Amino acid sequence: MVDAVHTAGPEHPLLAALRQRVGLGDEAAAAALETAEKDALPLDRAIARSGGADELDLLQLEGELLGLPVRSALQDVTFSREFVQAIPVDFARRHCVLGLQDGEGALNLAAATALEPEVVDAVSLALGCPVNVVLAPESQISDAITRSYQQGAQINWESGDGEDEAEVARLLDAAGADQDLLAAVESAPVVQLVNKVLFEALRARASDVHIQPTGEGVVVRYRIDGVLHPVATYPLSVLEPVVSRIKVMGRMDITEKRLPQDGRTTVRLGNKNVDLRISTVPSNYGERVVARLLDRSTGVYGLEELGLSLEHLEMMDRIVDEPNGIFFCTGPTGSGKSTTLYAALLRVNSRERNVITLEDPIEYHLSGITQLPVTEKKGMTFASGLRSILRQDPDVIMVGEVRDVETARMAVRAAQTGHLVLSTLHTNDSAGAVARLLDLGVEPFLLSSTLTAVLAQRLVRRVCPECAEPCLASPEQLKQLGLEQDREVELRRSRGCDNCLQTGFYGRVGLFELLQVDEPVAALILEGADARAIRNSALERGLVTLRADGVRKVLQGVTTPEEVMRVT
């Protein structure tokens, strides 16, 4: 039945049916045939890609013509383990097919086309059983392929696993056959080993991959939810080809091993584009590598998703609606400052206001906003970039970080001349930002009149929702939280499960301390008061500290007392 519509041409039965069903015109039919020939696609997928017909309508029509079932979504299906083990992921992606297990044990093959019977035959032969074709949209199958093959790739958290050691030895032996380093770093075994490390890091939700040579071997660690986890230890002989391979990916100099280097690249892991920021430094046992992973598919968080209280959300809305002034987000490296600024920018109406950012590097691309990268090698610093931005008639300016006197003074003066400025600082708390700016040489009278608010923040790990269970707080925990020790307080803790990789935590949430510069605080800044005096004044008028916000989230069951104590 499939063969009846397999031949391409102007009189193709599928085109004829589409002309009758949806009024497909000659131009659309010609465009589909051209796309099919150019991209080597079956006709139905070419029609959908060229916009000749809605993909789901097209699949429904094929289902009627060929007597095949159609599924519009694949979120709740059970994947076939036999398919994942027997069929390479490249084959599945190229032909857009995936094995599904139905309730009776039969194998269904989700396919984006009914015009490739040879693919169905190949899968049936590889699995040694007949398969039933189910039509589904290409995007649904592509996402399902990623989920199914990720589930099939198990992370080895314990070094010393015999099968994993054998696999590494095989890769090393194969790589060692190439004496030329340039040949070795492009060889399949080394590429496969590096891809394995990166793929498993992405699957584990890691933000950073650490490759550290030690006296015992090369230790690989993933930073997951802010905490480093050792995942494997390889022989030292793997270090040079792996580091060189990563340098090639980051367009770095593989011959330079005595100086630190930085590189960037974008890789495709599954159906995700992931940005890598790579840093290498020489150490006593060889070069050490840290790669920051930035998954573009996660998108930008909104302010309401960060963990801000309703009170803080209302205050943030008022801050970003101000026509001028300067707002700082503070905290240590990795505390989510840039994420908060991006979320704040989403609240700004970019149609009515000209919004320009200056970043190092640009982490997420925002629609309707002009984003400029800092390139210090070419003379584009935060200070010089800010000077150029001011000539672009901006309403809102985001400066990625205030690092020096010149940038601090220019940012404050930009706020004074009618611009809303958002930026970050490295300080421990909100009041410390004022002292830091004064230390940088910003005049007190300028700061008191332009600074609108300072948001200090930290990130704590969330209790895993899949394995969380209620428990009573111990006297020690009540003491840590500053609560009465003679009362019963119910908290939540997690046992650890596959969802959280046995850590008990899944994801992170922010703790926030928002200092608004009202008249009393502005008067203290003008007097040159220290951070303690400013903090005490704000506390008298209801400042919620980082610790207090953490206690609130513990009582809400979001995190644990130990997490709050760890970061505050």
Coordinates of C-alpha atoms in Angstrom, one line a residue:
M1 CA 0.0 0.0 0.0
V2 CA 2.9 2.3 0.7
D3 CA 4.4 1.6 -2.7
A4 CA 1.3 2.9 -4.4
V5 CA 2.3 6.5 -3.5
H6 CA 6.0 6.2 -3.5
T7 CA 6.9 7.5 -6.9
A8 CA 7.6 11.2 -7.2
G9 CA 6.3 13.5 -9.9
P10 CA 3.7 16.1 -10.8
E11 CA 0.9 13.4 -10.9
H12 CA 1.9 12.0 -7.5
P13 CA -1.3 10.7 -5.8
L14 CA -0.4 12.5 -2.6
L15 CA -0.2 15.9 -4.5
A16 CA -3.5 15.1 -6.2
A17 CA -5.2 14.3 -2.9
L18 CA -3.8 17.5 -1.4
R19 CA -5.1 19.6 -4.3
Q20 CA -8.5 18.2 -3.7
R21 CA -8.4 18.4 0.1
V22 CA -6.7 21.7 0.8
G23 CA -6.4 23.3 -2.6
L24 CA -2.7 22.9 -3.0
G25 CA -1.5 25.2 -5.8
D26 CA 1.0 24.5 -8.6
E27 CA 3.6 26.8 -7.0
A28 CA 3.4 25.0 -3.7
A29 CA 3.6 21.6 -5.3
A30 CA 6.6 22.7 -7.4
A31 CA 8.3 24.1 -4.3
A32 CA 7.7 20.8 -2.4
L33 CA 9.1 18.8 -5.3
E34 CA 12.2 21.1 -5.4
T35 CA 12.7 20.7 -1.6
A36 CA 12.4 16.9 -1.9
E37 CA 15.0 16.7 -4.5
K38 CA 17.4 19.3 -3.0
D39 CA 17.3 17.9 0.6
A40 CA 16.8 14.2 -0.4
L41 CA 13.5 14.1 1.6
P42 CA 10.4 12.0 1.0
L43 CA 7.6 14.1 -0.6
D44 CA 5.4 14.4 2.5
R45 CA 8.1 15.8 4.7
A46 CA 9.2 18.2 1.9
I47 CA 5.6 19.4 1.6
A48 CA 5.4 20.1 5.3
R49 CA 8.8 21.9 5.4
S50 CA 8.0 24.1 2.4
G51 CA 4.8 25.2 4.0
G52 CA 2.5 23.6 1.3
A53 CA 0.3 22.1 4.0
D54 CA 0.0 21.8 7.7
E55 CA 2.1 18.8 8.9
L56 CA -0.6 17.2 11.1
D57 CA -3.3 17.7 8.3
L58 CA -0.9 16.0 5.9
L59 CA -0.3 13.1 8.2
Q60 CA -4.1 12.7 8.8
L61 CA -4.6 12.5 5.0
E62 CA -1.8 9.9 4.6
G63 CA -3.3 7.9 7.4
E64 CA -6.7 7.9 5.6
L65 CA -5.1 7.0 2.3
L66 CA -2.9 4.2 3.7
G67 CA -5.0 3.0 6.6
L68 CA -2.3 4.0 9.2
P69 CA -2.9 5.4 12.7
V70 CA -1.7 9.0 13.5
R71 CA -0.5 10.4 16.8
S72 CA -0.3 14.1 17.3
A73 CA 1.9 13.9 20.4
L74 CA 4.4 11.5 21.9
Q75 CA 4.9 12.9 25.4
D76 CA 3.3 9.9 27.3
V77 CA 4.5 7.0 25.2
T78 CA 6.8 4.1 26.3
F79 CA 10.0 3.9 24.3
S80 CA 11.3 0.5 23.0
R81 CA 14.5 -0.4 24.8
E82 CA 15.2 -2.9 22.0
F83 CA 15.0 -0.2 19.4
V84 CA 17.3 2.2 21.3
Q85 CA 19.9 -0.6 21.8
A86 CA 19.8 -1.9 18.2
I87 CA 19.3 1.3 16.1
P88 CA 22.0 4.0 16.1
V89 CA 20.8 7.5 17.1
D90 CA 22.1 8.9 13.8
F91 CA 19.9 6.5 11.8
A92 CA 16.9 7.4 14.0
R93 CA 17.4 11.1 13.5
R94 CA 18.2 11.0 9.8
H95 CA 15.0 9.0 9.0
C96 CA 13.0 10.5 11.9
V97 CA 11.8 7.1 13.3
L98 CA 11.5 5.7 16.9
G99 CA 10.3 2.4 18.3
L100 CA 7.4 2.6 20.7
Q101 CA 6.2 -0.3 23.0
D102 CA 2.4 -0.8 23.1
G103 CA 0.6 -2.4 26.0
E104 CA 0.5 -5.8 24.4
G105 CA 4.2 -6.0 23.8
A106 CA 4.1 -5.4 20.0
L107 CA 6.5 -2.8 18.5
N108 CA 5.1 0.3 16.8
L109 CA 7.4 2.5 14.7
A110 CA 6.7 6.2 15.0
A111 CA 7.6 7.7 11.6
A112 CA 7.3 11.2 10.1
T113 CA 6.6 9.8 6.7
A114 CA 4.9 6.9 5.1
L115 CA 7.0 7.1 1.9
E116 CA 10.1 5.2 3.1
P117 CA 9.2 1.5 3.2
E118 CA 12.9 0.6 3.0
V119 CA 13.5 2.2 6.4
V120 CA 10.6 0.2 7.9
D121 CA 12.1 -3.0 6.5
A122 CA 15.6 -2.1 7.8
V123 CA 14.3 -1.6 11.3
S124 CA 12.3 -4.8 11.2
L125 CA 15.3 -6.7 10.0
A126 CA 17.6 -5.2 12.7
L127 CA 15.1 -6.0 15.5
G128 CA 14.1 -9.4 14.1
C129 CA 10.4 -8.8 14.4
P130 CA 7.6 -7.1 12.4
V131 CA 6.8 -3.5 13.2
N132 CA 3.6 -1.5 12.8
V133 CA 3.9 2.1 11.4
V134 CA 2.4 5.0 13.4
L135 CA 2.6 8.4 11.8
A136 CA 3.6 11.4 14.0
P137 CA 4.9 15.0 13.5
E138 CA 8.6 15.3 12.9
S139 CA 9.1 17.7 15.9
Q140 CA 7.4 15.2 18.2
I141 CA 9.6 12.3 17.1
S142 CA 12.8 14.4 17.2
D143 CA 12.1 15.4 20.9
A144 CA 11.1 11.8 21.7
I145 CA 14.4 10.5 20.2
T146 CA 16.4 12.7 22.5
R147 CA 14.4 11.6 25.6
S148 CA 14.6 7.9 24.7
Y149 CA 18.4 7.8 23.9
Q150 CA 19.2 9.9 27.0
Q151 CA 17.3 7.4 29.1
G152 CA 19.3 4.6 27.5
A153 CA 22.6 6.3 28.2
Q154 CA 23.3 5.5 31.9
I155 CA 25.7 7.6 33.8
N156 CA 28.5 5.8 35.6
W157 CA 28.8 7.5 38.9
E158 CA 31.2 5.0 40.3
S159 CA 34.7 4.9 38.9
G160 CA 36.1 1.3 38.6
D161 CA 33.1 -0.2 36.8
G162 CA 34.5 -3.0 34.8
E163 CA 32.5 -2.4 31.6
D164 CA 33.4 1.3 31.7
E165 CA 37.1 0.6 32.3
A166 CA 37.1 -1.8 29.3
E167 CA 35.4 0.9 27.1
V168 CA 38.0 3.5 28.1
A169 CA 40.8 1.1 27.5
R170 CA 39.4 0.4 24.0
L171 CA 39.2 4.1 23.3
L172 CA 42.7 4.7 24.5
D173 CA 44.2 1.8 22.6
A174 CA 42.5 3.0 19.4
A175 CA 43.6 6.6 20.0
G176 CA 47.2 5.6 20.8
A177 CA 47.6 4.2 17.3
D178 CA 47.8 7.7 16.0
Q179 CA 51.3 9.2 16.7
D180 CA 50.4 12.6 15.2
L181 CA 48.6 14.6 17.8
L182 CA 46.5 16.4 15.2
A183 CA 45.4 13.1 13.9
A184 CA 44.7 11.7 17.3
V185 CA 42.4 14.6 18.5
E186 CA 40.2 14.1 15.4
S187 CA 40.2 10.3 15.7
A188 CA 36.8 8.6 16.4
P189 CA 37.8 7.2 19.8
V190 CA 38.9 10.5 21.3
V191 CA 35.9 12.4 19.8
Q192 CA 33.7 9.7 21.2
L193 CA 35.1 9.9 24.7
V194 CA 34.8 13.7 24.8
N195 CA 31.3 13.6 23.4
K196 CA 30.4 11.0 26.1
V197 CA 31.6 13.2 28.9
L198 CA 29.7 16.2 27.5
F199 CA 26.5 14.3 26.7
E200 CA 26.4 12.8 30.2
A201 CA 27.0 16.2 31.7
L202 CA 24.1 17.7 29.9
R203 CA 21.9 14.8 30.8
A204 CA 22.8 15.2 34.5
R205 CA 21.9 19.0 34.3
A206 CA 25.5 19.9 34.9
S207 CA 26.5 23.6 34.6
D208 CA 30.2 22.9 34.5
V209 CA 32.5 20.0 33.6
H210 CA 35.9 19.8 35.4
I211 CA 38.7 17.6 34.0
Q212 CA 41.5 17.6 36.6
P213 CA 44.7 15.6 36.4
T214 CA 45.9 14.2 39.7
G215 CA 48.5 11.7 40.9
E216 CA 45.9 8.9 40.7
G217 CA 44.6 9.8 37.2
V218 CA 42.3 12.2 35.4
V219 CA 39.2 13.0 37.6
V220 CA 36.0 14.1 35.8
R221 CA 33.5 16.1 38.0
Y222 CA 30.2 17.7 37.2
R223 CA 28.8 20.7 38.9
I224 CA 25.1 19.9 39.4
D225 CA 22.9 22.5 41.2
G226 CA 26.0 24.3 42.4
V227 CA 27.8 21.3 44.0
L228 CA 30.7 19.3 42.4
H229 CA 30.1 15.5 42.0
P230 CA 33.0 13.1 40.9
V231 CA 31.7 10.9 38.1
A232 CA 34.8 9.1 36.7
T233 CA 38.5 8.6 37.1
Y234 CA 40.5 7.8 33.9
P235 CA 44.3 7.0 33.4
L236 CA 46.6 9.9 33.0
S237 CA 47.4 8.7 29.4
V238 CA 43.9 10.0 28.4
L239 CA 44.7 13.6 29.4
E240 CA 46.7 14.9 26.4
P241 CA 44.4 13.7 23.6
V242 CA 41.3 14.7 25.4
V243 CA 42.5 18.2 26.3
S244 CA 43.8 18.7 22.8
R245 CA 40.5 17.6 21.4
I246 CA 38.6 20.1 23.6
K247 CA 41.1 22.9 22.6
V248 CA 40.4 22.1 18.9
M249 CA 36.7 22.4 19.6
G250 CA 37.3 25.8 21.3
R251 CA 39.6 27.1 18.6
M252 CA 42.5 27.3 21.0
D253 CA 46.2 26.6 20.4
I254 CA 46.9 22.9 21.0
T255 CA 50.7 23.5 21.0
E256 CA 50.6 26.0 23.9
K257 CA 50.6 24.1 27.2
R258 CA 52.3 26.5 29.6
L259 CA 49.9 29.4 29.6
P260 CA 46.2 29.6 30.4
Q261 CA 43.8 29.8 27.5
D262 CA 40.1 30.5 26.9
G263 CA 37.9 29.3 24.1
R264 CA 34.3 29.1 23.1
T265 CA 32.2 26.9 20.8
T266 CA 28.7 25.7 20.2
V267 CA 28.1 21.9 20.0
R268 CA 25.0 19.9 19.2
L269 CA 24.1 17.3 21.7
G270 CA 21.0 15.4 20.7
N271 CA 18.6 18.0 19.5
K272 CA 20.0 20.8 21.7
N273 CA 22.5 23.5 20.8
V274 CA 24.9 24.0 23.8
D275 CA 27.3 26.8 24.2
L276 CA 30.7 25.8 25.7
R277 CA 33.0 28.3 27.5
I278 CA 36.3 26.5 27.9
S279 CA 39.2 27.4 30.2
T280 CA 42.5 25.6 30.5
V281 CA 45.3 26.2 33.0
P282 CA 48.7 24.4 33.5
S283 CA 49.0 22.4 36.7
N284 CA 51.6 20.1 38.3
Y285 CA 50.2 17.0 36.6
G286 CA 49.2 18.5 33.3
E287 CA 46.6 20.9 31.9
R288 CA 43.3 21.3 33.8
V289 CA 40.1 22.0 31.9
V290 CA 36.8 23.6 33.0
A291 CA 34.0 23.8 30.5
R292 CA 30.8 25.9 31.3
L293 CA 27.7 24.4 29.6
L294 CA 25.0 26.8 28.5
D295 CA 21.9 25.0 27.2
R296 CA 20.2 27.5 24.8
S297 CA 17.0 25.4 24.8
T298 CA 16.2 26.3 28.5
G299 CA 15.4 29.9 27.5
V300 CA 15.2 32.9 29.9
Y301 CA 13.4 32.7 33.3
G302 CA 10.8 35.2 34.3
L303 CA 11.0 37.0 37.6
E304 CA 8.2 35.0 38.9
E305 CA 10.2 31.8 38.3
L306 CA 13.2 32.8 40.3
G307 CA 11.8 32.4 43.8
L308 CA 11.0 36.1 44.6
S309 CA 8.2 36.7 47.1
L310 CA 5.1 38.6 46.0
E311 CA 6.4 41.6 48.0
H312 CA 9.8 41.5 46.1
L313 CA 8.0 41.0 42.8
E314 CA 6.0 44.1 43.3
M315 CA 9.1 46.1 44.2
M316 CA 11.0 44.8 41.2
D317 CA 8.1 45.8 38.9
R318 CA 8.3 49.3 40.3
I319 CA 12.1 49.4 39.8
V320 CA 12.1 48.4 36.1
D321 CA 9.2 50.9 35.4
E322 CA 11.3 53.8 36.7
P323 CA 12.4 56.2 33.9
N324 CA 15.9 56.6 35.4
G325 CA 18.2 55.4 38.2
I326 CA 20.6 52.5 38.7
F327 CA 19.8 49.1 40.1
F328 CA 22.4 46.6 41.1
C329 CA 22.2 42.8 41.6
T330 CA 25.0 41.5 43.8
G331 CA 26.4 38.2 45.0
P332 CA 29.3 35.8 44.4
T333 CA 30.1 34.2 41.1
G334 CA 27.5 31.6 40.1
S335 CA 24.7 33.1 42.3
G336 CA 22.4 33.8 39.4
K337 CA 22.9 37.6 39.0
S338 CA 22.8 37.5 35.2
T339 CA 19.7 35.4 35.2
T340 CA 18.0 37.9 37.4
L341 CA 18.9 40.8 35.1
Y342 CA 17.7 38.9 32.0
A343 CA 14.4 38.3 33.9
A344 CA 14.1 42.0 34.7
L345 CA 14.7 42.9 31.1
L346 CA 11.8 40.7 30.1
R347 CA 9.6 43.0 32.2
V348 CA 10.8 46.1 30.3
N349 CA 8.5 47.1 27.4
S350 CA 11.1 47.0 24.6
R351 CA 8.7 48.4 22.0
E352 CA 8.3 51.7 23.8
R353 CA 11.8 51.9 25.2
N354 CA 15.2 51.5 23.5
V355 CA 17.0 48.7 25.5
I356 CA 20.7 48.0 24.9
T357 CA 22.9 45.5 26.8
L358 CA 26.7 45.2 27.2
E359 CA 27.7 41.7 28.2
D360 CA 30.7 39.4 28.5
P361 CA 29.6 37.1 26.9
I362 CA 26.1 37.3 25.6
E363 CA 24.5 34.2 27.3
Y364 CA 20.9 34.4 25.9
H365 CA 19.5 36.3 22.9
L366 CA 16.5 38.5 23.8
S367 CA 14.0 39.5 21.1
G368 CA 13.6 43.2 20.5
I369 CA 16.7 44.1 22.5
T370 CA 20.1 45.2 21.2
Q371 CA 22.9 43.2 22.8
L372 CA 26.6 44.1 22.5
P373 CA 29.5 41.7 23.4
V374 CA 32.5 42.9 25.3
T375 CA 35.7 42.1 23.3
E376 CA 38.6 43.5 25.3
K377 CA 41.2 42.2 22.7
K378 CA 39.6 44.5 20.2
G379 CA 39.3 47.4 22.6
M380 CA 35.6 47.0 23.5
T381 CA 35.6 47.1 27.3
F382 CA 32.7 47.8 29.6
A383 CA 33.7 51.4 29.9
S384 CA 34.3 52.1 26.2
G385 CA 31.2 50.2 25.3
L386 CA 29.1 52.1 27.7
R387 CA 30.4 55.4 26.3
S388 CA 29.3 54.2 22.8
I389 CA 25.9 53.0 24.0
L390 CA 25.1 56.5 25.4
R391 CA 25.3 57.8 21.8
Q392 CA 22.6 55.4 20.7
D393 CA 19.8 57.2 22.5
P394 CA 19.0 54.4 25.0
D395 CA 16.2 54.3 27.6
V396 CA 17.4 51.2 29.4
I397 CA 21.0 50.0 29.7
M398 CA 22.2 46.7 31.1
V399 CA 25.9 46.6 32.0
G400 CA 27.0 43.0 32.6
E401 CA 29.4 43.9 35.4
V402 CA 30.9 47.0 37.1
R403 CA 34.5 46.1 37.5
D404 CA 36.4 49.4 37.7
V405 CA 36.2 53.0 38.6
E406 CA 35.6 54.3 35.1
T407 CA 32.7 51.9 34.5
A408 CA 31.1 52.6 37.9
R409 CA 31.2 56.4 37.4
M410 CA 29.9 56.2 33.9
A411 CA 27.0 53.9 34.9
V412 CA 26.0 56.3 37.7
R413 CA 26.2 59.3 35.5
A414 CA 24.1 57.6 32.8
A415 CA 21.5 57.0 35.5
Q416 CA 21.7 60.7 36.4
T417 CA 21.1 61.8 32.9
G418 CA 17.8 60.1 32.4
H419 CA 18.6 56.4 31.8
L420 CA 17.6 53.3 33.7
V421 CA 20.8 51.3 34.3
L422 CA 20.8 47.6 35.4
S423 CA 24.1 46.0 36.4
T424 CA 25.9 43.6 38.8
L425 CA 28.5 43.8 41.5
H426 CA 30.5 41.2 43.6
T427 CA 29.5 41.9 47.2
N428 CA 28.3 39.8 50.1
D429 CA 25.1 41.6 50.8
S430 CA 22.9 44.5 49.6
A431 CA 24.4 47.2 51.9
G432 CA 27.9 46.1 51.0
A433 CA 27.2 47.2 47.4
V434 CA 27.0 50.9 48.6
A435 CA 30.4 50.6 50.3
R436 CA 31.9 49.0 47.3
L437 CA 30.7 51.8 44.9
L438 CA 32.0 54.4 47.3
D439 CA 35.3 52.6 47.4
L440 CA 35.4 52.7 43.6
G441 CA 35.3 56.4 43.8
V442 CA 31.7 57.2 43.0
E443 CA 30.8 60.5 44.7
P444 CA 28.3 60.1 47.6
F445 CA 26.0 62.9 46.3
L446 CA 25.7 61.1 42.9
L447 CA 25.1 57.7 44.4
S448 CA 22.4 58.9 46.9
S449 CA 20.4 60.5 44.1
T450 CA 20.7 57.8 41.5
L451 CA 20.8 54.4 43.3
T452 CA 17.2 53.0 43.4
A453 CA 17.8 49.5 44.9
V454 CA 20.3 46.7 45.4
L455 CA 19.3 43.0 45.2
A456 CA 21.6 40.5 47.0
Q457 CA 21.0 36.9 46.1
R458 CA 22.2 33.3 46.6
L459 CA 21.2 30.0 45.1
V460 CA 20.1 27.0 47.2
R461 CA 19.1 23.5 46.0
R462 CA 15.5 22.6 45.8
V463 CA 14.2 19.5 47.5
C464 CA 13.5 16.8 44.8
P465 CA 9.7 16.7 44.3
E466 CA 9.8 13.0 43.3
C467 CA 11.2 11.6 46.5
A468 CA 10.4 14.4 49.1
E469 CA 8.8 13.3 52.3
P470 CA 7.7 15.3 55.4
C471 CA 9.8 15.3 58.6
L472 CA 10.0 17.1 61.9
A473 CA 12.8 19.6 62.4
S474 CA 15.4 18.7 65.0
P475 CA 16.3 21.0 67.9
E476 CA 19.6 21.8 66.1
Q477 CA 17.8 22.7 62.9
L478 CA 15.4 24.9 64.8
K479 CA 18.3 26.7 66.5
Q480 CA 20.0 27.2 63.0
L481 CA 16.8 28.7 61.7
G482 CA 16.4 31.0 64.7
L483 CA 13.0 29.4 65.7
E484 CA 11.7 28.4 69.1
Q485 CA 13.1 25.0 70.1
D486 CA 10.0 23.8 72.0
R487 CA 7.7 23.8 69.0
E488 CA 7.0 21.2 66.3
V489 CA 8.0 22.4 62.8
E490 CA 7.4 20.2 59.7
L491 CA 10.0 20.3 57.0
R492 CA 10.6 18.3 53.8
R493 CA 13.6 16.2 52.9
S494 CA 14.4 13.8 50.1
R495 CA 15.6 10.2 50.2
G496 CA 17.3 10.3 46.7
C497 CA 16.0 8.8 43.5
D498 CA 16.8 8.4 39.8
N499 CA 15.1 11.7 39.1
C500 CA 17.6 13.6 41.2
L501 CA 20.6 11.2 40.6
Q502 CA 20.4 10.1 44.3
T503 CA 21.4 13.6 45.5
G504 CA 18.0 14.5 47.0
F505 CA 17.9 17.8 45.2
Y506 CA 16.6 18.8 41.8
G507 CA 17.1 22.4 40.5
R508 CA 17.8 25.6 42.4
V509 CA 15.9 28.6 43.8
G510 CA 17.1 32.0 44.8
L511 CA 17.3 33.6 48.2
F512 CA 16.9 37.4 48.0
E513 CA 17.6 40.5 50.0
L514 CA 16.2 43.6 48.4
L515 CA 17.4 47.0 49.8
Q516 CA 15.4 49.9 48.5
V517 CA 17.2 53.3 48.7
D518 CA 14.5 55.4 50.5
E519 CA 15.1 58.8 52.1
P520 CA 16.8 57.5 55.3
V521 CA 19.2 55.2 53.3
A522 CA 19.9 58.0 50.8
A523 CA 20.8 60.3 53.7
L524 CA 23.2 57.8 55.1
I525 CA 24.9 57.4 51.7
L526 CA 25.2 61.1 51.5
E527 CA 26.9 61.2 54.9
G528 CA 29.3 58.4 53.8
A529 CA 28.0 55.9 56.3
D530 CA 29.4 52.4 56.4
A531 CA 27.6 49.2 55.3
R532 CA 26.6 48.3 58.8
A533 CA 24.8 51.5 59.5
I534 CA 22.9 51.3 56.2
R535 CA 22.0 47.7 56.9
N536 CA 20.8 48.4 60.5
S537 CA 18.7 51.3 59.2
A538 CA 17.0 49.1 56.6
L539 CA 16.4 46.3 59.1
E540 CA 14.5 48.7 61.3
R541 CA 12.1 49.3 58.4
G542 CA 11.6 45.7 57.5
L543 CA 14.5 44.5 55.3
V544 CA 14.1 40.8 54.7
T545 CA 17.7 39.4 54.9
L546 CA 19.0 36.5 52.9
R547 CA 18.9 34.2 56.0
A548 CA 15.2 35.3 56.7
D549 CA 14.2 34.6 53.1
G550 CA 15.9 31.2 53.4
V551 CA 14.0 30.4 56.5
R552 CA 10.7 31.2 54.7
K553 CA 11.6 28.8 51.9
V554 CA 12.6 26.1 54.4
L555 CA 9.2 26.4 56.1
Q556 CA 7.5 26.3 52.7
G557 CA 9.3 22.9 52.0
V558 CA 11.3 24.3 49.1
T559 CA 14.7 23.7 50.5
T560 CA 16.5 22.4 53.7
P561 CA 18.1 24.2 56.7
E562 CA 21.5 22.8 55.7
E563 CA 21.2 24.4 52.3
V564 CA 20.3 27.8 53.7
M565 CA 23.2 27.6 56.2
R566 CA 25.6 26.5 53.5
V567 CA 25.1 29.6 51.3
T568 CA 24.3 32.3 54.0

